[in-house]
Short mmCIF file of C-alpha atoms in Angstrom, two decimals:
data_model
loop_
_atom_site.label_atom_id
_atom_site.label_comp_id
_atom_site.label_asym_id
_atom_site.label_seq_id
_atom_site.Cartn_x
_atom_site.Cartn_y
_atom_site.Cartn_z
CA MET A 358 -26.26 180.26 -10.91
CA THR A 359 -23.16 178.21 -11.59
CA THR A 360 -20.63 177.88 -8.80
CA GLY A 361 -17.00 176.93 -9.16
CA THR A 362 -13.67 178.60 -9.74
CA GLY A 363 -12.09 180.70 -12.44
CA SER A 364 -14.29 181.64 -15.38
CA GLU A 365 -16.78 178.94 -14.41
CA GLN A 366 -18.14 181.17 -11.65
CA LEU A 367 -20.35 183.84 -13.19
CA GLY A 368 -21.90 186.81 -11.46
CA THR A 369 -25.37 188.14 -12.10
CA ARG A 370 -24.02 191.05 -14.14
CA SER A 371 -22.91 188.73 -16.94
CA ARG A 372 -26.47 187.75 -17.80
CA GLY A 373 -28.09 189.92 -20.44
CA ARG A 374 -26.15 193.13 -19.71
CA PRO A 375 -23.10 194.75 -21.25
CA PRO A 376 -19.91 194.28 -19.25
CA LYS A 377 -19.25 196.85 -16.54
CA ARG A 378 -16.11 198.83 -17.43
CA ILE A 379 -13.56 198.95 -14.60
CA ALA A 380 -10.51 201.13 -13.94
CA LEU A 381 -8.31 199.55 -11.27
CA LEU A 382 -5.80 201.78 -9.48
CA GLY A 383 -3.27 199.89 -7.38
CA ALA A 384 -3.66 196.66 -9.33
CA THR A 385 -0.67 194.87 -7.82
CA GLY A 386 -1.35 195.55 -4.12
CA SER A 387 -3.35 193.31 -1.81
CA ILE A 388 -6.72 194.94 -2.60
CA GLY A 389 -5.83 195.05 -6.27
CA ARG A 390 -4.97 191.35 -6.36
CA SER A 391 -8.25 190.44 -4.66
CA THR A 392 -10.11 192.59 -7.17
CA VAL A 393 -8.31 190.89 -10.04
CA ASP A 394 -9.29 187.49 -8.63
CA LEU A 395 -12.98 188.49 -8.73
CA LEU A 396 -12.76 190.04 -12.19
CA MET A 397 -11.12 186.89 -13.53
CA ARG A 398 -14.04 184.84 -12.22
CA ASP A 399 -16.54 186.80 -14.30
CA PRO A 400 -14.80 187.79 -17.56
CA GLU A 401 -18.12 188.30 -19.34
CA GLY A 402 -19.49 190.58 -16.64
CA TYR A 403 -16.56 193.02 -16.58
CA SER A 404 -14.13 194.64 -18.99
CA VAL A 405 -11.03 196.49 -17.87
CA ALA A 406 -10.55 199.98 -19.26
CA ALA A 407 -7.34 200.70 -17.35
CA ILE A 408 -5.07 199.52 -14.58
CA ALA A 409 -2.34 201.36 -12.72
CA GLY A 410 0.50 200.36 -10.42
CA GLY A 411 3.53 201.79 -8.66
CA ARG A 412 6.79 200.15 -9.64
CA ASP A 413 6.32 196.37 -10.02
CA HIS A 414 6.35 196.27 -13.82
CA ALA A 415 6.43 192.47 -14.03
CA ALA A 416 3.32 192.00 -11.88
CA LEU A 417 1.57 194.86 -13.65
CA ALA A 418 2.27 193.31 -17.05
CA ARG A 419 0.95 189.92 -15.94
CA THR A 420 -2.18 191.56 -14.59
CA ALA A 421 -2.74 193.56 -17.78
CA LEU A 422 -2.48 190.43 -19.90
CA ALA A 423 -4.75 188.40 -17.63
CA LEU A 424 -7.44 191.11 -17.60
CA LYS A 425 -7.02 192.13 -21.25
CA ALA A 426 -6.70 195.70 -20.07
CA GLU A 427 -6.88 198.48 -22.65
CA PHE A 428 -4.46 200.84 -20.90
CA VAL A 429 -1.71 200.34 -18.31
CA ALA A 430 0.01 203.06 -16.28
CA ILE A 431 3.00 202.69 -14.00
CA ARG A 432 3.94 205.49 -11.62
CA ASP A 433 7.69 204.77 -11.70
CA GLU A 434 8.96 206.26 -14.96
CA ASP A 435 12.14 204.18 -14.70
CA ALA A 436 10.01 201.05 -15.11
CA TYR A 437 8.39 202.21 -18.35
CA ALA A 438 10.79 200.49 -20.74
CA ALA A 439 10.52 197.14 -18.98
CA LEU A 440 6.71 197.34 -18.89
CA LYS A 441 6.58 198.35 -22.56
CA GLU A 442 8.81 195.43 -23.47
CA ALA A 443 6.74 192.97 -21.44
CA LEU A 444 3.58 194.05 -23.30
CA SER A 445 5.09 194.34 -26.78
CA GLY A 446 3.08 192.62 -29.45
CA THR A 447 -0.22 193.37 -27.70
CA ASN A 448 -2.74 196.15 -28.27
CA ILE A 449 -2.37 197.33 -24.67
CA GLN A 450 -1.42 201.01 -24.39
CA VAL A 451 1.38 201.74 -21.92
CA ALA A 452 2.30 204.98 -20.14
CA ALA A 453 4.34 206.01 -17.11
CA GLY A 454 4.47 208.76 -14.51
CA ARG A 455 2.05 210.76 -12.40
CA GLU A 456 -0.03 211.98 -15.35
CA ALA A 457 -0.31 208.43 -16.68
CA VAL A 458 -1.87 207.24 -13.41
CA ILE A 459 -4.32 210.14 -13.57
CA GLU A 460 -5.17 209.14 -17.14
CA ALA A 461 -5.90 205.60 -15.94
CA ALA A 462 -8.24 207.03 -13.31
CA THR A 463 -10.10 209.18 -15.82
CA ARG A 464 -10.56 206.71 -18.66
CA GLU A 465 -14.19 206.05 -19.52
CA ALA A 466 -15.35 203.57 -16.89
CA ASP A 467 -18.46 202.61 -14.94
CA LEU A 468 -16.46 202.07 -11.77
CA VAL A 469 -13.04 203.22 -10.59
CA VAL A 470 -11.47 201.01 -7.91
CA SER A 471 -9.10 203.19 -5.87
CA ALA A 472 -6.64 200.85 -4.18
CA ILE A 473 -3.36 202.79 -4.36
CA VAL A 474 -1.80 202.85 -0.90
CA GLY A 475 -0.81 206.19 0.60
CA ALA A 476 -1.10 209.81 -0.49
CA ALA A 477 -0.14 208.81 -4.04
CA GLY A 478 -3.75 207.71 -4.48
CA VAL A 479 -5.29 211.07 -3.60
CA GLU A 480 -4.78 212.96 -6.85
CA PRO A 481 -5.92 210.25 -9.32
CA THR A 482 -8.93 209.35 -7.18
CA HIS A 483 -9.99 212.98 -6.97
CA ALA A 484 -9.58 213.28 -10.75
CA ALA A 485 -12.06 210.43 -11.18
CA LEU A 486 -14.52 212.16 -8.84
CA THR A 487 -14.34 215.39 -10.82
CA LEU A 488 -15.74 213.47 -13.80
CA GLY A 489 -18.68 212.22 -11.75
CA ARG A 490 -17.45 208.63 -11.66
CA VAL A 491 -18.55 205.95 -9.22
CA VAL A 492 -15.48 205.27 -7.08
CA ALA A 493 -14.97 202.17 -4.95
CA LEU A 494 -12.62 203.54 -2.32
CA ALA A 495 -9.97 201.50 -0.52
CA ASN A 496 -7.46 204.34 -0.16
CA LYS A 497 -7.71 205.75 3.39
CA GLU A 498 -5.63 208.81 2.65
CA CYS A 499 -8.18 210.35 0.27
CA LEU A 500 -10.57 211.07 3.13
CA VAL A 501 -8.09 211.32 6.00
CA CYS A 502 -5.85 213.76 4.10
CA ALA A 503 -8.52 215.69 2.18
CA GLY A 504 -11.91 214.55 3.42
CA ALA A 505 -13.89 217.79 3.25
CA PRO A 506 -12.69 218.80 -0.25
CA PHE A 507 -13.21 215.25 -1.49
CA MET A 508 -16.78 215.08 -0.30
CA ARG A 509 -17.51 218.55 -1.73
CA THR A 510 -16.32 217.37 -5.13
CA ALA A 511 -18.39 214.20 -4.89
CA HIS A 512 -21.46 216.28 -4.06
CA ASP A 513 -20.86 218.95 -6.69
CA LYS A 514 -20.11 216.46 -9.48
CA LYS A 515 -22.81 214.00 -8.40
CA ALA A 516 -20.14 211.33 -8.06
CA ARG A 517 -20.59 208.38 -5.71
CA LEU A 518 -18.23 206.78 -3.23
CA LEU A 519 -18.64 203.09 -2.41
CA PRO A 520 -16.53 202.00 0.58
CA ILE A 521 -14.31 198.96 0.12
CA ASP A 522 -12.79 198.88 3.60
CA SER A 523 -14.50 195.99 5.36
CA GLU A 524 -15.63 198.18 8.27
CA HIS A 525 -17.13 200.96 6.17
CA ASN A 526 -18.67 198.52 3.73
CA ALA A 527 -20.31 196.67 6.62
CA ILE A 528 -21.72 199.94 7.95
CA PHE A 529 -22.90 200.94 4.47
CA GLN A 530 -24.82 197.67 4.19
CA ALA A 531 -26.07 197.83 7.79
CA LEU A 532 -27.43 201.35 7.23
CA GLY A 533 -29.80 200.02 4.60
CA GLY A 534 -30.46 203.50 3.23
CA GLU A 535 -31.64 204.89 6.60
CA ASP A 536 -31.35 208.60 7.33
CA VAL A 537 -28.18 209.18 9.35
CA SER A 538 -30.10 211.60 11.60
CA ARG A 539 -31.70 208.53 13.18
CA ILE A 540 -28.32 207.10 14.18
CA GLU A 541 -27.13 207.15 17.77
CA LYS A 542 -23.77 205.54 17.13
CA MET A 543 -21.61 203.99 14.41
CA THR A 544 -19.08 201.46 15.60
CA ILE A 545 -16.20 199.91 13.71
CA THR A 546 -14.33 196.91 15.02
CA ALA A 547 -10.63 196.22 15.41
CA SER A 548 -9.05 192.79 15.54
CA GLY A 549 -6.56 194.14 18.04
CA GLY A 550 -3.71 193.09 15.76
CA PRO A 551 -0.76 190.93 16.83
CA PHE A 552 -0.23 192.85 20.09
CA ARG A 553 -3.77 192.75 21.51
CA THR A 554 -2.74 190.88 24.68
CA TRP A 555 0.83 192.17 24.95
CA THR A 556 2.05 194.44 27.75
CA ARG A 557 2.97 198.01 26.95
CA GLU A 558 6.66 197.23 27.47
CA ALA A 559 6.53 194.25 25.10
CA ILE A 560 4.69 196.27 22.43
CA GLU A 561 7.25 199.07 22.62
CA ALA A 562 10.05 196.53 22.05
CA ALA A 563 8.27 194.72 19.17
CA THR A 564 10.23 193.85 16.05
CA VAL A 565 9.17 194.47 12.46
CA GLU A 566 8.62 190.73 11.98
CA GLN A 567 6.33 190.58 15.00
CA ALA A 568 4.37 193.66 13.91
CA LEU A 569 3.82 192.19 10.45
CA ASN A 570 2.40 188.95 11.86
CA HIS A 571 -1.31 189.86 11.73
CA PRO A 572 -3.58 187.13 13.13
CA ASN A 573 -6.53 187.58 10.73
CA TRP A 574 -5.81 189.67 7.66
CA ALA A 575 -3.29 189.50 4.80
CA MET A 576 -2.43 193.11 3.93
CA GLY A 577 0.46 195.17 2.64
CA PRO A 578 3.23 196.18 5.08
CA LYS A 579 1.99 199.73 5.72
CA ASN A 580 -1.58 198.70 6.52
CA THR A 581 -0.36 195.79 8.63
CA ILE A 582 1.80 198.06 10.79
CA ASP A 583 -1.12 200.49 11.15
CA SER A 584 -3.22 197.56 12.33
CA ALA A 585 -0.58 196.59 14.88
CA SER A 586 -0.53 200.13 16.33
CA LEU A 587 -4.34 200.53 15.97
CA MET A 588 -3.65 203.70 13.98
CA ASN A 589 -5.72 202.12 11.22
CA LYS A 590 -8.83 202.33 13.40
CA GLY A 591 -8.32 206.02 14.00
CA LEU A 592 -7.89 206.59 10.27
CA GLU A 593 -11.05 204.57 9.61
CA LEU A 594 -13.06 206.65 12.09
CA ILE A 595 -11.93 209.81 10.27
CA GLU A 596 -13.02 208.19 7.00
CA ALA A 597 -16.40 207.24 8.46
CA HIS A 598 -16.92 210.82 9.61
CA HIS A 599 -16.65 211.97 6.00
CA ILE A 600 -18.29 209.05 4.18
CA PHE A 601 -21.41 208.98 6.32
CA ALA A 602 -21.50 212.65 7.48
CA VAL A 603 -21.58 211.53 11.12
CA PRO A 604 -20.09 213.74 13.87
CA ALA A 605 -17.10 212.51 15.85
CA GLU A 606 -19.09 212.02 19.04
CA LYS A 607 -21.27 209.39 17.34
CA LEU A 608 -18.31 207.29 16.20
CA ASP A 609 -16.76 204.50 18.22
CA VAL A 610 -14.34 201.58 17.97
CA ILE A 611 -14.31 198.28 19.84
CA VAL A 612 -11.85 195.40 19.75
CA HIS A 613 -13.26 192.18 18.32
CA PRO A 614 -10.49 189.60 17.89
CA GLN A 615 -12.47 187.19 15.69
CA SER A 616 -12.94 189.84 12.93
CA ILE A 617 -16.42 188.57 12.12
CA VAL A 618 -18.48 191.65 12.99
CA HIS A 619 -16.98 194.50 10.96
CA GLY A 620 -19.32 197.38 11.73
CA LEU A 621 -22.45 198.19 13.71
CA VAL A 622 -25.10 200.90 13.47
CA SER A 623 -27.13 201.79 16.57
CA PHE A 624 -30.43 203.58 15.88
CA SER A 625 -32.49 205.94 17.99
CA ASP A 626 -35.16 203.29 18.61
CA GLY A 627 -32.65 201.02 20.35
CA SER A 628 -32.15 198.61 17.46
CA VAL A 629 -28.69 197.70 16.17
CA THR A 630 -27.75 196.34 12.76
CA ALA A 631 -24.37 194.87 11.95
CA GLY A 632 -22.35 193.65 9.00
CA LEU A 633 -20.82 190.20 9.50
CA ALA A 634 -18.55 188.11 7.28
CA ARG A 635 -15.45 185.99 7.47
CA PRO A 636 -12.28 188.11 7.15
CA ASP A 637 -11.87 188.06 3.36
CA MET A 638 -11.55 191.33 1.43
CA ARG A 639 -13.22 189.79 -1.60
CA VAL A 640 -16.56 190.17 0.22
CA PRO A 641 -16.62 194.00 0.36
CA ILE A 642 -14.84 194.27 -3.00
CA ALA A 643 -17.51 192.11 -4.62
CA HIS A 644 -20.23 194.25 -3.07
CA CYS A 645 -18.73 197.36 -4.66
CA LEU A 646 -18.02 195.73 -8.03
CA ALA A 647 -21.60 194.56 -8.49
CA TYR A 648 -23.49 197.28 -6.60
CA PRO A 649 -26.48 197.53 -6.47
CA GLU A 650 -26.56 193.85 -7.42
CA ARG A 651 -24.72 190.85 -5.94
CA ILE A 652 -22.18 188.45 -7.36
CA GLU A 653 -20.88 185.19 -6.00
CA THR A 654 -17.46 185.00 -4.39
CA PRO A 655 -15.24 182.10 -3.30
CA ALA A 656 -14.95 183.63 0.17
CA PRO A 657 -15.47 181.11 3.00
CA ARG A 658 -18.98 181.23 4.40
CA LEU A 659 -19.77 182.31 7.93
CA ASP A 660 -20.76 179.51 10.32
CA LEU A 661 -21.69 181.02 13.68
CA VAL A 662 -22.29 177.62 15.29
CA ALA A 663 -18.80 176.49 14.35
CA LEU A 664 -17.36 179.71 15.76
CA GLY A 665 -19.23 179.25 19.00
CA ALA A 666 -18.53 182.67 20.52
CA LEU A 667 -17.73 186.25 19.58
CA THR A 668 -15.98 188.55 22.03
CA PHE A 669 -15.62 192.32 22.34
CA GLU A 670 -13.51 194.67 24.47
CA LYS A 671 -12.54 198.31 24.75
CA PRO A 672 -9.29 199.44 23.11
CA ASP A 673 -6.51 200.32 25.54
CA LEU A 674 -5.22 203.77 24.60
CA GLY A 675 -2.39 203.43 27.09
CA ARG A 676 -0.92 200.49 25.22
CA PHE A 677 -1.96 201.84 21.80
CA PRO A 678 -1.30 205.61 21.90
CA ALA A 679 -1.50 205.96 18.10
CA LEU A 680 -5.25 205.40 18.29
CA GLY A 681 -5.54 208.13 20.90
CA LEU A 682 -3.68 210.57 18.65
CA ALA A 683 -6.03 209.78 15.77
CA LEU A 684 -9.09 210.24 17.97
CA ASP A 685 -7.79 213.64 19.08
CA ALA A 686 -7.17 214.65 15.45
CA LEU A 687 -10.71 213.60 14.53
CA ARG A 688 -12.25 215.63 17.35
CA GLU A 689 -10.12 218.74 16.73
CA GLY A 690 -10.49 218.58 12.95
CA GLY A 691 -8.97 221.25 10.75
CA GLY A 692 -5.79 220.02 9.12
CA LEU A 693 -4.81 217.72 11.99
CA PRO A 694 -6.00 214.54 10.22
CA THR A 695 -3.86 215.55 7.21
CA VAL A 696 -0.85 216.04 9.47
CA LEU A 697 -1.54 212.80 11.33
CA ASN A 698 -1.67 210.79 8.13
CA ALA A 699 1.50 212.23 6.60
CA ALA A 700 3.55 211.90 9.78
CA ASN A 701 2.33 208.36 10.32
CA GLU A 702 3.38 207.27 6.82
CA ILE A 703 6.90 208.59 7.38
CA ALA A 704 7.11 207.03 10.84
CA VAL A 705 5.93 203.66 9.56
CA GLU A 706 8.55 203.82 6.79
CA ALA A 707 11.19 204.53 9.42
CA PHE A 708 10.05 201.59 11.55
CA LEU A 709 9.99 199.18 8.60
CA SER A 710 13.53 200.24 7.65
CA GLY A 711 14.79 199.76 11.22
CA ARG A 712 15.46 203.44 11.95
CA ILE A 713 13.02 203.70 14.87
CA GLY A 714 11.38 201.26 17.20
CA PHE A 715 7.67 200.46 17.26
CA ALA A 716 6.98 202.94 20.07
CA GLY A 717 8.68 205.59 17.96
CA ILE A 718 5.79 205.62 15.48
CA ALA A 719 3.36 207.26 17.89
CA ARG A 720 6.06 209.53 19.29
CA GLU A 721 7.01 210.87 15.87
CA VAL A 722 3.36 211.44 14.96
CA GLU A 723 2.75 213.29 18.22
CA LYS A 724 5.74 215.56 17.61
CA ALA A 725 4.48 216.33 14.10
CA LEU A 726 1.02 217.23 15.40
CA GLU A 727 2.51 219.56 18.04
CA ALA A 728 4.73 221.27 15.47
CA ALA A 729 1.82 221.75 13.07
CA LEU A 730 -0.32 223.35 15.76
CA LYS A 731 2.46 225.79 16.60
CA ASP A 732 3.22 227.00 13.08
CA GLY A 733 -0.25 226.90 11.48
CA THR A 734 0.35 223.90 9.26
CA ALA A 735 -2.70 222.30 10.86
CA ARG A 736 -5.04 224.71 9.07
CA GLU A 737 -8.20 223.37 7.46
CA PRO A 738 -7.34 222.48 3.83
CA SER A 739 -9.73 224.25 1.47
CA THR A 740 -8.92 222.16 -1.60
CA VAL A 741 -7.31 218.80 -2.41
CA GLU A 742 -4.24 220.71 -3.62
CA ASP A 743 -4.08 222.54 -0.29
CA ALA A 744 -4.29 219.22 1.57
CA LEU A 745 -1.47 217.81 -0.55
CA ASP A 746 0.64 220.90 0.18
CA ILE A 747 0.17 220.33 3.93
CA ASP A 748 0.94 216.65 3.41
CA HIS A 749 4.17 217.54 1.60
CA ILE A 750 5.28 220.00 4.29
CA VAL A 751 4.70 217.48 7.08
CA ARG A 752 6.47 214.66 5.24
CA GLU A 753 9.54 216.77 4.56
CA ARG A 754 9.63 218.04 8.13
CA SER A 755 9.21 214.51 9.54
CA ARG A 756 11.94 213.13 7.29
CA GLY A 757 14.22 215.98 8.28
CA ALA A 758 13.60 215.45 11.98
CA LEU A 759 14.33 211.75 11.70
CA ALA A 760 17.53 212.37 9.73
CA MET A 761 18.70 215.02 12.20
CA ASN A 762 18.08 212.80 15.20
CA GLN A 763 19.82 209.88 13.54
CA ALA A 764 22.83 211.98 12.58
CA SER A 765 23.18 213.34 16.09
CA GLY A 766 22.86 209.91 17.64
CA MET A 767 19.68 210.88 19.49
CA LEU A 768 17.45 208.36 17.72
CA THR A 769 17.08 205.09 19.56
CA LEU A 770 15.14 201.90 18.93
CA GLN A 771 13.01 202.32 22.03
#
């Protein structure tokens, strides 16, 4: 096999087989860009049926041209004219709005890569599942917001979910097709984020710039803040519960600052398997793109001797209360994970815009969970639409509470 960069590096799929057709949702985000990098390295192994993005029409147009995409959808209808103009003179079809993104997700494809950040990715991803597609899932909200309905659809339509998140992908590979009934524990790892060694007081006073300074991973702002609060690990445990049909009591998280071991599976005979790799999202993305085969990637190779040591520690729920809230939501179930996710998105937005302090994220989420338990909003969602209704209610209530506190002068940056 040839190694190199760009189109010189070919994957095994490009030899003697028709190209695998890809639909890429969230093409301009961090996962999307890494996926594009891999697709560009094997242009004969993959063709791009559709791509979709949010509002960055310039980046979306560049990506469409580079991938020779057949169809491009942008969620922001106000960006349609600029995207259309940027792609004039090509054969690329252009559309805008919510329905356009759903169309991108449901175009004929062998694999749909779901990398839209936030609840906006739930509806198009579910639409792909209803057609029995294979979906490579990077969107946490699909399973945190609507896990049970999602998995029912996947089962009923004989669709398949392949996990892109590095932790879930590592567990998927470490499982090796074993029956989950033989599992004693599934463990995902956390880097600990930028505040791993900080005191509680220092964490509570952290600035946006400090929270965005992740030591190991390059991610979008929302995911980076979730990593700083360790909320991302709680969301990932909820995902794992649904992906692998493992009860909450068999799920665990440990802090591993080197981000080399991404997930571990402990079996009933005492053996443990683990997925290891350098922290580069192109590794799990490549696994999903080529599955059940393998393709080469430019990701740096793991050298354990050079690393010398790997360390592990328990997460401190006192310093990272967001993780504790997520663990409680996982154990209680019902609609609490849906509430947790929606409230967290609004709280993170408020922190990034300077309206609350870092400690305010967990506090706002906790208030939303308490309110939902009191008024019945935390009911078990029976369908994806039901989950999205709960999500909408919680978002509006959280926004309203933040605006009311700010207007009355009660909101502080503590």
